[in-house]
Short mmCIF file of C-alpha atoms and ligand atoms in Angstrom, two decimals:
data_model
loop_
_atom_site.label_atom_id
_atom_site.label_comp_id
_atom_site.label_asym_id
_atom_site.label_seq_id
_atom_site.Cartn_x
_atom_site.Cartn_y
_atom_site.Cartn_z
CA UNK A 1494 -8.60 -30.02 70.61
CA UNK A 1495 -12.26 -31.44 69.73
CA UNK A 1496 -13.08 -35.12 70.17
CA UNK A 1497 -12.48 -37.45 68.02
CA UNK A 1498 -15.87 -39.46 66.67
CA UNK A 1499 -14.91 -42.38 65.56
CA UNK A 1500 -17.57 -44.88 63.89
CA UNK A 1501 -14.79 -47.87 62.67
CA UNK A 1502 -11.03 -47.93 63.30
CA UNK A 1503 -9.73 -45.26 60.28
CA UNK A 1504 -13.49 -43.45 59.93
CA UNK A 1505 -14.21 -40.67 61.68
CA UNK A 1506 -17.68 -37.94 61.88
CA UNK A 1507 -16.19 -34.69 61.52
CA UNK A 1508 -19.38 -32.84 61.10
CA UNK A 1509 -21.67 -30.34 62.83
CA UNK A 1510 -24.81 -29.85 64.62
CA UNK A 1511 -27.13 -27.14 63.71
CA UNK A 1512 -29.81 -26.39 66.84
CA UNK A 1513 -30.45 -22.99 65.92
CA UNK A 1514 -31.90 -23.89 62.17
CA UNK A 1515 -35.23 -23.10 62.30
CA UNK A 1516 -35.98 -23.80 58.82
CA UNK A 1517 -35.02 -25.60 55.51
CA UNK A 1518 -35.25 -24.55 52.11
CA UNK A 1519 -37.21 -21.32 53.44
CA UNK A 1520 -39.97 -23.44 54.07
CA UNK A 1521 -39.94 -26.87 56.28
CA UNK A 1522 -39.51 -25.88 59.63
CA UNK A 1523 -37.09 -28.12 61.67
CA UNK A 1524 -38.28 -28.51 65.12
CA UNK A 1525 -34.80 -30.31 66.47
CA UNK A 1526 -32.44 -28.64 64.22
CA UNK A 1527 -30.26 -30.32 62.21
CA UNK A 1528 -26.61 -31.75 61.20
CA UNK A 1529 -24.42 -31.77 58.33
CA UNK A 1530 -22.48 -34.45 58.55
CA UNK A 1531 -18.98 -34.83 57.00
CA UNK A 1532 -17.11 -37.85 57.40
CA UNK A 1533 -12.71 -38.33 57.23
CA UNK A 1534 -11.72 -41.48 55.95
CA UNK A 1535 -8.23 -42.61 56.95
CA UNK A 1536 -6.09 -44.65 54.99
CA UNK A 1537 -2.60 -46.11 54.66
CA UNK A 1538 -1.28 -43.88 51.63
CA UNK A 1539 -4.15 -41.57 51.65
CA UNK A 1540 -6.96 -39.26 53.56
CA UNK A 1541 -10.12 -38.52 52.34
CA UNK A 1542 -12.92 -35.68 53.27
CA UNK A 1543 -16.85 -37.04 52.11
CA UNK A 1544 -18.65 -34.16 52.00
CA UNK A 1545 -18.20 -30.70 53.67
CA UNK A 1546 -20.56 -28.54 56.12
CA UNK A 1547 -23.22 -25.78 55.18
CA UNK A 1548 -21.02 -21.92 54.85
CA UNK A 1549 -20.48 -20.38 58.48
CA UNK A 1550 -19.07 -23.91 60.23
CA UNK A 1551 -15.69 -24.42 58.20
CA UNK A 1552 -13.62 -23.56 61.45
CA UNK A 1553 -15.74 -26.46 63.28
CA UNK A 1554 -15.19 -28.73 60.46
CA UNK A 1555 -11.69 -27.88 60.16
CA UNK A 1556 -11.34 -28.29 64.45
CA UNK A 1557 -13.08 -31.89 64.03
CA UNK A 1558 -10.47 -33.28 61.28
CA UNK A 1559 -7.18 -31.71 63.29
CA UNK A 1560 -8.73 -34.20 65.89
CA UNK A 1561 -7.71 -37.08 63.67
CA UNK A 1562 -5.28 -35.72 61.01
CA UNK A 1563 -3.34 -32.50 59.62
CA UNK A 1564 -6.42 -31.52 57.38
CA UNK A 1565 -3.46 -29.03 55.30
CA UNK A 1566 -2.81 -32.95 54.02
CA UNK A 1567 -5.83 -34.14 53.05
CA UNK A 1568 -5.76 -36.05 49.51
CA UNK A 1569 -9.02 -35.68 48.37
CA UNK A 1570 -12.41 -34.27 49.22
CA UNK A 1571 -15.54 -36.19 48.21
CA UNK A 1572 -18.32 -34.39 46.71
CA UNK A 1573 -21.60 -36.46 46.82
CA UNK A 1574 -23.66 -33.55 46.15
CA UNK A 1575 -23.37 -29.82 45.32
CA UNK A 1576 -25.96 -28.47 47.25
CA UNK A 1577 -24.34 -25.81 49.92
CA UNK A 1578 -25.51 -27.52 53.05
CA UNK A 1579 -22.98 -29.93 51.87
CA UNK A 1580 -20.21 -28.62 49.28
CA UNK A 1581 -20.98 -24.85 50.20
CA UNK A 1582 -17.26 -25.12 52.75
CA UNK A 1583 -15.73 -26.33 49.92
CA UNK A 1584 -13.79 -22.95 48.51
CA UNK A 1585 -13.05 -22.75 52.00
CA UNK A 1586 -11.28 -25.99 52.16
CA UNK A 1587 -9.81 -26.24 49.20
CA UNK A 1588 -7.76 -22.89 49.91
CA UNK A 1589 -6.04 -24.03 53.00
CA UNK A 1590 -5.57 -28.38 52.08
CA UNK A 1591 -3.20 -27.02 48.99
CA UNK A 1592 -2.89 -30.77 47.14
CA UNK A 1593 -6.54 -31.35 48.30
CA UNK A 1594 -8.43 -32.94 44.97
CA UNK A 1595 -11.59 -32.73 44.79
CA UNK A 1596 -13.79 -36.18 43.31
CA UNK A 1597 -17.43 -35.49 41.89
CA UNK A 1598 -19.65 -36.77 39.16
CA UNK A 1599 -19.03 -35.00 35.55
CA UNK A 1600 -22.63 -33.01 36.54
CA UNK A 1601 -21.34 -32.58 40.01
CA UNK A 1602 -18.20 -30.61 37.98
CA UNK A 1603 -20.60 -28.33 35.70
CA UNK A 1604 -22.39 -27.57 39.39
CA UNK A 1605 -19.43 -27.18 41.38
CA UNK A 1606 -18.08 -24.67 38.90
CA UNK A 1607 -21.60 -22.25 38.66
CA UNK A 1608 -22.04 -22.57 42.49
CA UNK A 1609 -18.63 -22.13 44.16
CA UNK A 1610 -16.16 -21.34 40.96
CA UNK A 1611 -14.11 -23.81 42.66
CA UNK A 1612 -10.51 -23.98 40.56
CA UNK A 1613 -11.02 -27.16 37.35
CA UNK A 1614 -7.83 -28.16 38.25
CA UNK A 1615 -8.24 -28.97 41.75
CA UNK A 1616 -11.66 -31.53 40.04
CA UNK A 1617 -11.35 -34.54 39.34
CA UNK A 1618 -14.82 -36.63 37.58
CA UNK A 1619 -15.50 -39.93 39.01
CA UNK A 1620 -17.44 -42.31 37.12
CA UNK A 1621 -20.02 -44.90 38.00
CA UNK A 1622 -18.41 -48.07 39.71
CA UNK A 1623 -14.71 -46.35 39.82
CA UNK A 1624 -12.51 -46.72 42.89
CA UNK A 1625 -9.83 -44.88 44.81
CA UNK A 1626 -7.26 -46.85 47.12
CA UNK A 1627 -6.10 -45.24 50.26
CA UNK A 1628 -4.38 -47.82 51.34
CA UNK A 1629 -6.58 -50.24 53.48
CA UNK A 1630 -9.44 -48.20 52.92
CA UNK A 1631 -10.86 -48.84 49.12
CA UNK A 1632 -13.79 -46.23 47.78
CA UNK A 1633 -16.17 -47.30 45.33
CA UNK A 1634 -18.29 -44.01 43.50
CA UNK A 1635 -21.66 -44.86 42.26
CA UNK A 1636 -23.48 -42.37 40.28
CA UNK A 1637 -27.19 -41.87 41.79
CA UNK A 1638 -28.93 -39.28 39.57
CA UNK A 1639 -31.78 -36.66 40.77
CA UNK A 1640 -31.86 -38.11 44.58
CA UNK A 1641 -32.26 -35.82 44.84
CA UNK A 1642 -30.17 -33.21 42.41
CA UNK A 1643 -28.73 -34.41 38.83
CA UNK A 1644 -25.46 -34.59 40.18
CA UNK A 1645 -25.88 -36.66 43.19
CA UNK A 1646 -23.50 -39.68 43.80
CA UNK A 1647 -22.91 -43.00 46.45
CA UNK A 1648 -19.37 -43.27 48.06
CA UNK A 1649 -19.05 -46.72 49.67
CA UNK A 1650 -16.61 -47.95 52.18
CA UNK A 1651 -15.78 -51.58 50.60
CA UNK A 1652 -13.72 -53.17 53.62
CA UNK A 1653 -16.26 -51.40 56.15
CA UNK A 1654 -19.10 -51.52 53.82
CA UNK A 1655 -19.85 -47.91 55.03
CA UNK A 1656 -22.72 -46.61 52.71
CA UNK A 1657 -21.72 -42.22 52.73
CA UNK A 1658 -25.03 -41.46 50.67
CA UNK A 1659 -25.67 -38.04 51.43
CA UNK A 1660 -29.04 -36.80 51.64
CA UNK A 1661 -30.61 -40.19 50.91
CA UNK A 1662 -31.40 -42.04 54.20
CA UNK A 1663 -31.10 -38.57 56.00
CA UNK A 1664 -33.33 -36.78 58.41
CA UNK A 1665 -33.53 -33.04 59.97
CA UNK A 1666 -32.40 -33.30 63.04
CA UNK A 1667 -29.06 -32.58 65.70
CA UNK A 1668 -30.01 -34.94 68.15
CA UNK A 1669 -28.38 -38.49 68.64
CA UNK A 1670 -24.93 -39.58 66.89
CA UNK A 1671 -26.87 -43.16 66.41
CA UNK A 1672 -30.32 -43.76 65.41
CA UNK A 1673 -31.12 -45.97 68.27
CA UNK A 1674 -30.38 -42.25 69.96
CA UNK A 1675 -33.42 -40.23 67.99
CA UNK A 1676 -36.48 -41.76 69.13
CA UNK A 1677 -38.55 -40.15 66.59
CA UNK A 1678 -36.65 -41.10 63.93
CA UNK A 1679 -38.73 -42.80 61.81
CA UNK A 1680 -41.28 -39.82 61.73
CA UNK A 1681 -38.25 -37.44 60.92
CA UNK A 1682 -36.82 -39.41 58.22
CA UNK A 1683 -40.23 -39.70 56.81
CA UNK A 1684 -41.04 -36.07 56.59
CA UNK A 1685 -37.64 -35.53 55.40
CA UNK A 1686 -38.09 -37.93 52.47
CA UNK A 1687 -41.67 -36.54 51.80
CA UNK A 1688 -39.82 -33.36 51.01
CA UNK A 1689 -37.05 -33.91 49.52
CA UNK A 1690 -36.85 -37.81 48.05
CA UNK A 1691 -40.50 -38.44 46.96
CA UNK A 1692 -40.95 -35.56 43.96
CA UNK A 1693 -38.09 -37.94 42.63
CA UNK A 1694 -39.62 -41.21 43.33
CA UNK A 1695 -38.50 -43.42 40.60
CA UNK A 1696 -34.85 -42.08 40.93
CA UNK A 1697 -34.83 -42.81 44.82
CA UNK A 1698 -36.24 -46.82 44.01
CA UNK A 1699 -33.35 -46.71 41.66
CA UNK A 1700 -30.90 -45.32 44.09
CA UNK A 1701 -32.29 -47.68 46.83
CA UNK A 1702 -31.88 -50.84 44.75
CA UNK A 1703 -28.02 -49.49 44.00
CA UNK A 1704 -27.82 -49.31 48.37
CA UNK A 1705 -29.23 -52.96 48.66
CA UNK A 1706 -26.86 -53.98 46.19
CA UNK A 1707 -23.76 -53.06 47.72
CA UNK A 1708 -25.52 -54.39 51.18
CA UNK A 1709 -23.76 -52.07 53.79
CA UNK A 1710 -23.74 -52.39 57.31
CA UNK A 1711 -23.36 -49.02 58.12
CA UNK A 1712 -25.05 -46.22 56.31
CA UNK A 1713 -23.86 -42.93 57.53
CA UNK A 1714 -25.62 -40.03 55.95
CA UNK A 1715 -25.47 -36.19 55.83
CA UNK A 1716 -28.46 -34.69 58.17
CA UNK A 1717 -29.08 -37.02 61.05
CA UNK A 1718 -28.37 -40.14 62.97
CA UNK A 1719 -25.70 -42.48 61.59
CA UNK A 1720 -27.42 -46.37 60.79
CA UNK A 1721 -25.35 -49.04 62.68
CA UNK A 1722 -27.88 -51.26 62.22
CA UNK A 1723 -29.14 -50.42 58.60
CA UNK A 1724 -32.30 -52.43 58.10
CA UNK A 1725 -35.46 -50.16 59.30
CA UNK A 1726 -34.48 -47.34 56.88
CA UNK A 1727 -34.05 -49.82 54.38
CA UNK A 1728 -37.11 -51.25 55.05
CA UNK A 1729 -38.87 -47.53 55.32
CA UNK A 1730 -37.35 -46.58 52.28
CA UNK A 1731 -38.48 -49.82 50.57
CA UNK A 1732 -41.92 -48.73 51.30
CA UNK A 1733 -42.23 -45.24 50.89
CA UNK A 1734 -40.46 -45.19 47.36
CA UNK A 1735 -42.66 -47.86 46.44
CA UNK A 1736 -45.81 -45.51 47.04
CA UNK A 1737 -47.72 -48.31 49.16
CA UNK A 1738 -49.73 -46.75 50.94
CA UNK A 1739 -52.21 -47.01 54.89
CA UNK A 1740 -55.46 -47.45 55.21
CA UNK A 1741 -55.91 -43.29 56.19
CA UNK A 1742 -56.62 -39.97 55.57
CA UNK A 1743 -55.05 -36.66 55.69
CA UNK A 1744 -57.12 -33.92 56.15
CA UNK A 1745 -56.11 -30.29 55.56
CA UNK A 1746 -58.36 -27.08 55.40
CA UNK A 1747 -58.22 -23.41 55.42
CA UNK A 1748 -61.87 -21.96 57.08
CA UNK A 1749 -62.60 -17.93 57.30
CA UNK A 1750 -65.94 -17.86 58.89
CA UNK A 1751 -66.70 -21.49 59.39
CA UNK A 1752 -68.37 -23.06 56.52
CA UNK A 1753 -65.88 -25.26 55.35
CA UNK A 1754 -64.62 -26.11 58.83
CA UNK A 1755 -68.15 -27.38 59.43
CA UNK A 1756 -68.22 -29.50 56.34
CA UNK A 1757 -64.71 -30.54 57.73
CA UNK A 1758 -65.52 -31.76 60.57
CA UNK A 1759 -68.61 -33.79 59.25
CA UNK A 1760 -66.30 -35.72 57.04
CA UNK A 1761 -63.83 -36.03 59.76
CA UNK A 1762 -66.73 -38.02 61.93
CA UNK A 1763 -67.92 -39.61 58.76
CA UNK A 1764 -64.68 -41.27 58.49
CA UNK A 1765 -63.54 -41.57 61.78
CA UNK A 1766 -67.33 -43.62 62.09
CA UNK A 1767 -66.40 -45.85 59.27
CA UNK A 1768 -63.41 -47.12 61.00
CA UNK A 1769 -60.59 -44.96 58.83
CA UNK A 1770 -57.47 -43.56 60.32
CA UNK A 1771 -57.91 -39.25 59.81
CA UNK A 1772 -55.62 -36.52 60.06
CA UNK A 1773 -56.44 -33.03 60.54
CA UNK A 1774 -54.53 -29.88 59.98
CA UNK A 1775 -55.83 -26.82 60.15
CA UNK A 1776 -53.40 -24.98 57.39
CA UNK A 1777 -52.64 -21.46 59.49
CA UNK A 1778 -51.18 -23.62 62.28
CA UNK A 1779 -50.23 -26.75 60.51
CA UNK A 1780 -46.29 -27.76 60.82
CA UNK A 1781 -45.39 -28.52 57.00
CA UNK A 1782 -42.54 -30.62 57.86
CA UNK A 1783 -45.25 -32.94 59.46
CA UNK A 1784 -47.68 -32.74 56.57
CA UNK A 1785 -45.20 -33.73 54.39
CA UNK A 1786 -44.68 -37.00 56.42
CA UNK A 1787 -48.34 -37.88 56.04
CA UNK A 1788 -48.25 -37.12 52.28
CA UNK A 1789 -45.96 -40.43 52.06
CA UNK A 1790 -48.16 -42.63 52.70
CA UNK A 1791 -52.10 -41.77 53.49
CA UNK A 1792 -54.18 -42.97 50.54
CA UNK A 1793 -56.60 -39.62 50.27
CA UNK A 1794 -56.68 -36.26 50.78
CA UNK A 1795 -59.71 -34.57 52.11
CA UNK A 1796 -58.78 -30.74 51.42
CA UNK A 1797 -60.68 -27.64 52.36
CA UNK A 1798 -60.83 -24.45 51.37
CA UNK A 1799 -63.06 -21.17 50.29
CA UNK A 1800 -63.41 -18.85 47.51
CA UNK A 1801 -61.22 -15.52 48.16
CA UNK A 1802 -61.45 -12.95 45.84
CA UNK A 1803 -62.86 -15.72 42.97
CA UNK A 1804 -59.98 -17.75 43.68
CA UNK A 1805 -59.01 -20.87 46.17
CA UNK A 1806 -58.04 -19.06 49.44
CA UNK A 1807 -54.25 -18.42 48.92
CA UNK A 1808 -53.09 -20.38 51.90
CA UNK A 1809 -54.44 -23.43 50.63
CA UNK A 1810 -53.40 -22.71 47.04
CA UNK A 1811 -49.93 -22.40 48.31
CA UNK A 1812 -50.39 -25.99 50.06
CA UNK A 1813 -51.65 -27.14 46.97
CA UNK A 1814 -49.21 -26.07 44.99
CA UNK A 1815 -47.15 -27.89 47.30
CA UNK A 1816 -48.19 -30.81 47.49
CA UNK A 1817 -48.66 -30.85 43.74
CA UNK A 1818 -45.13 -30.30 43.47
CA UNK A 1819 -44.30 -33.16 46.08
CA UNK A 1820 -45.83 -36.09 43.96
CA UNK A 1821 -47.50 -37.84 47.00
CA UNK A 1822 -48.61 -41.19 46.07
CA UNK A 1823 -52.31 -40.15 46.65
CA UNK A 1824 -55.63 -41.77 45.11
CA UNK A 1825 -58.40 -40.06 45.90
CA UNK A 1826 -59.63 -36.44 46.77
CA UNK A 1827 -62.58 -35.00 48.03
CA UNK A 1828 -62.86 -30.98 48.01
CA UNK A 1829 -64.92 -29.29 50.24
CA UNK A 1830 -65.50 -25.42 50.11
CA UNK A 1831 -67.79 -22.94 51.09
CA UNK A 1832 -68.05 -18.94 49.04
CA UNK A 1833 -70.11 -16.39 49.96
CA UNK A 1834 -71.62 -14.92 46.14
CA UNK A 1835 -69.56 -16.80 43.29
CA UNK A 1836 -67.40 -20.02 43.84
CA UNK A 1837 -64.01 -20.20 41.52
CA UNK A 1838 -61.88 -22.14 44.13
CA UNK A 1839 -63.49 -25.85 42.74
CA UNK A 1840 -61.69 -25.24 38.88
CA UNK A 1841 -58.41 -24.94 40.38
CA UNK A 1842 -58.49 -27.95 42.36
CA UNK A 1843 -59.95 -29.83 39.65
CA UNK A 1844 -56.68 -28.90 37.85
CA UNK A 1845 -54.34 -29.62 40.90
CA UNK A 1846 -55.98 -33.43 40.84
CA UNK A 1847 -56.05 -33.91 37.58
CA UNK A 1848 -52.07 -33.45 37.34
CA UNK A 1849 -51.90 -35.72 40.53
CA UNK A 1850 -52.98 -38.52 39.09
CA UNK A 1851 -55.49 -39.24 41.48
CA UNK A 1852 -59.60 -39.69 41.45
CA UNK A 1853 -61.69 -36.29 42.54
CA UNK A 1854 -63.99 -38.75 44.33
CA UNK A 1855 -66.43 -35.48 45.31
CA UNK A 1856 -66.78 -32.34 45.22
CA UNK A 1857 -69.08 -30.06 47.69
CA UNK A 1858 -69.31 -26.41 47.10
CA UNK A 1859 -71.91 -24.21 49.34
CA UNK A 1860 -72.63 -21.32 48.99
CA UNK A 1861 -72.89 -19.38 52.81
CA UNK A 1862 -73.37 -21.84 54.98
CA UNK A 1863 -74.05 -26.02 54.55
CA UNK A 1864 -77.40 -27.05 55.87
CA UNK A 1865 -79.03 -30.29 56.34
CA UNK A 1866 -78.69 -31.66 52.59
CA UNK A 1867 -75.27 -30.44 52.13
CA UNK A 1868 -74.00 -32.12 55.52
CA UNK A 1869 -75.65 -35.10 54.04
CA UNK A 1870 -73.96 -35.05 50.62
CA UNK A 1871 -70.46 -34.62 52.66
CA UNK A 1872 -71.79 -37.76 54.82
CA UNK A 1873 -72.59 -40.19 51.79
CA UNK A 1874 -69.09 -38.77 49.57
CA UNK A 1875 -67.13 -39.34 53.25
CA UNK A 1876 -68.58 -42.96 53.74
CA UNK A 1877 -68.00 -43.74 50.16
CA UNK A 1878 -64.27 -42.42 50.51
CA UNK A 1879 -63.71 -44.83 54.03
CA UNK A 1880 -64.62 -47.76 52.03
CA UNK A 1881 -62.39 -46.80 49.43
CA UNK A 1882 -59.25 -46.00 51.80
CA UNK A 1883 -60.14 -49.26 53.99
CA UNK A 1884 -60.98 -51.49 51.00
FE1 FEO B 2901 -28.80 -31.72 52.36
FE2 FEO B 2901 -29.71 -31.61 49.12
O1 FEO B 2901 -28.81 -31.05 50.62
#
């Protein structure tokens, strides 16, 4: 018999930890793993399942609920979100809780049917601001659009005022049950939101006013710690949907022979002399997970990269690409590069900025290696870029 992991009388965790993820969506790697958590709601004349687990832990899932309850009984399953980390154990449920319905958004329905061809009779479409009454335990559905898929909804916990918001307020990692458990934390849920929240910015200030509104003490999501205390990743989230931005600099390069590491690193003590907070990553060892944290909130990029075979080196037009994608709330740019007989890296970033919505404050391109009046140029664009960040 598993434990029972109870947060309030008649709420219980029921879901997993991951340790042996090593990555997310084929691409963030996630140092500490992560969770999927699933939580069982007990009430007087009813039970209900929020959310499910990614495919391969249904028999840990299943173990966690016979903790609490017969799960061949549960009422109704809760589907916040159709993306498999979270709804992919629901075929898998719904064939062995027989009178099991399943509650999602009228999207949620259309996505549930393409991913999992889950039977339309077991659905049943919530909308916005309806309720369902277990008996003591009254849950309120509140549709939260593109936070961060079109489907995505709120379930709240009125008498407990548990917030269940799935991916929103979540972070990648197993550790802790609690937040005050994850020391890191705040860095984790930050790189977590830089990934998956901030391409959908407006939609997650929309969906955070919605969570402020219904002013929950608990917010339990599904990846990470559960929030007893709610307010710091209300606060975080205030900020980072917002776009404000610090006073600092991220920094990220690509260098074959040297060049534009040594143009770099002049801008690097440029701004570090000029009192501005820098980060550096070197792109072949950088962690993306961790750039994507500073993307939330640094107020310029200083990106570095050479010509390749008349293009931007392809590492750094993958990171581009990227972070193009990501919608960072950047201002400024400054490209430095380096080719050895024809340049053709600088048009491409011109384009990246351009759809960024941010200022291409320089531009440096040498061709071998920078001497003295490059090194200067990259001095004067570098100071003029710290009193930019700092002012
Ligand atoms: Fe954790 Fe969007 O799935």
């Amino acid at each position: 018999m598993s434990a029972r992991y109870e947060i309030v009388p008649g709420v219980y965790w029921v879901g997993v930890k991951d340790w042996e993820r090593k990555i997310f969506d084929a691409l963030i790697p996630l140092p500490q793993g992560t969770s999927y958590n699933a939580y069982l709601v007990v009430g007087e004349k009813g039970t209900a399942l929020v959310d499910t687990v990614n495919p391969g832990f249904e028999e840990d899932l299943w173990r966690k609920i016979s903790a609490v309850a017969d799960p061949t009984t549960l009422d109704y399953v809760i589907m916040n979100h159709a993306e498999p980390d979270h709804a992919g154990a629901l075929p898998w449920i719904v064939a062995r809780a027989p009178k099991a319905k399943i509650l999602l958004t009228e999207k949620g329905r259309e996505m549930a049917l393409k991913l999992y061809h889950l039977p339309l009779e077991r659905m049943e479409v919530v909308r916005d601001g309806d309720s369902l009454d277990l008996g003591g335990k009254t849950l309120q559905f509140f549709e939260v659009p593109f936070v961060h898929w079109p489907e995505t909804m709120f379930t709240f916990l009125s008498e407990d005022r548990i917030l269940f918001p799935c991916d929103f307020f979540g972070a990648h990692t197993a550790k802790g049950f609690y937040a005050s458990g994850v020391p890191d934390i705040e860095k984790l849920a930050k790189s977590y939101f830089g990934e998956i929240m901030m391409p959908y910015r407006r939609a997650a200030q929309r969906a955070l006013a919605k969570a402020l509104e219904l002013k929950p003490t608990i917010i339990a999501p599904s990846h990470g710690p559960i929030w007893p205390d709610p307010t710091p990743i209300l606060t975080w989230y205030g900020k980072w949907t917002a776009g404000d931005t610090e006073p600092k600099v991220l920094v990220a390069y690509v260098s074959m022979w040297g060049a534009t590491e040594k143009l770099v690193q002049t801008a690097v003590n440029s701004l570090q002399a000029a009192g501005a907070e820098v980060t550096v990553y070197d792109l072949v060892r950088a962690d993306l997970g961790a750039l994507c944290a500073e993307l939330v909130d640094s107020h310029a990029l200083v990106f570095g990269a050479p010509t390749v075979l008349g293009k931007l080196h392809p590492l750094a037009a993958f990171v581009l690409d990227l972070i193009r994608a990501l919608k960072p709330p950047l201002r400024f740019v400054l490209f430095l590069s380096s080719h050895g007989w024809a340049g053709g890296a600088a048009r491409q970033v011109q384009e990246a900025v351009a759809s960024l919505d941010a200022e291409l404050l320089g531009l440096v391109d040498v061709p071998g290696c920078p001497g003295p009046q490059e090194e200067e140029q990259v001095r004067t664009l570098s100071q003029n870029l710290a009193q930019k960040v700092l002012h």
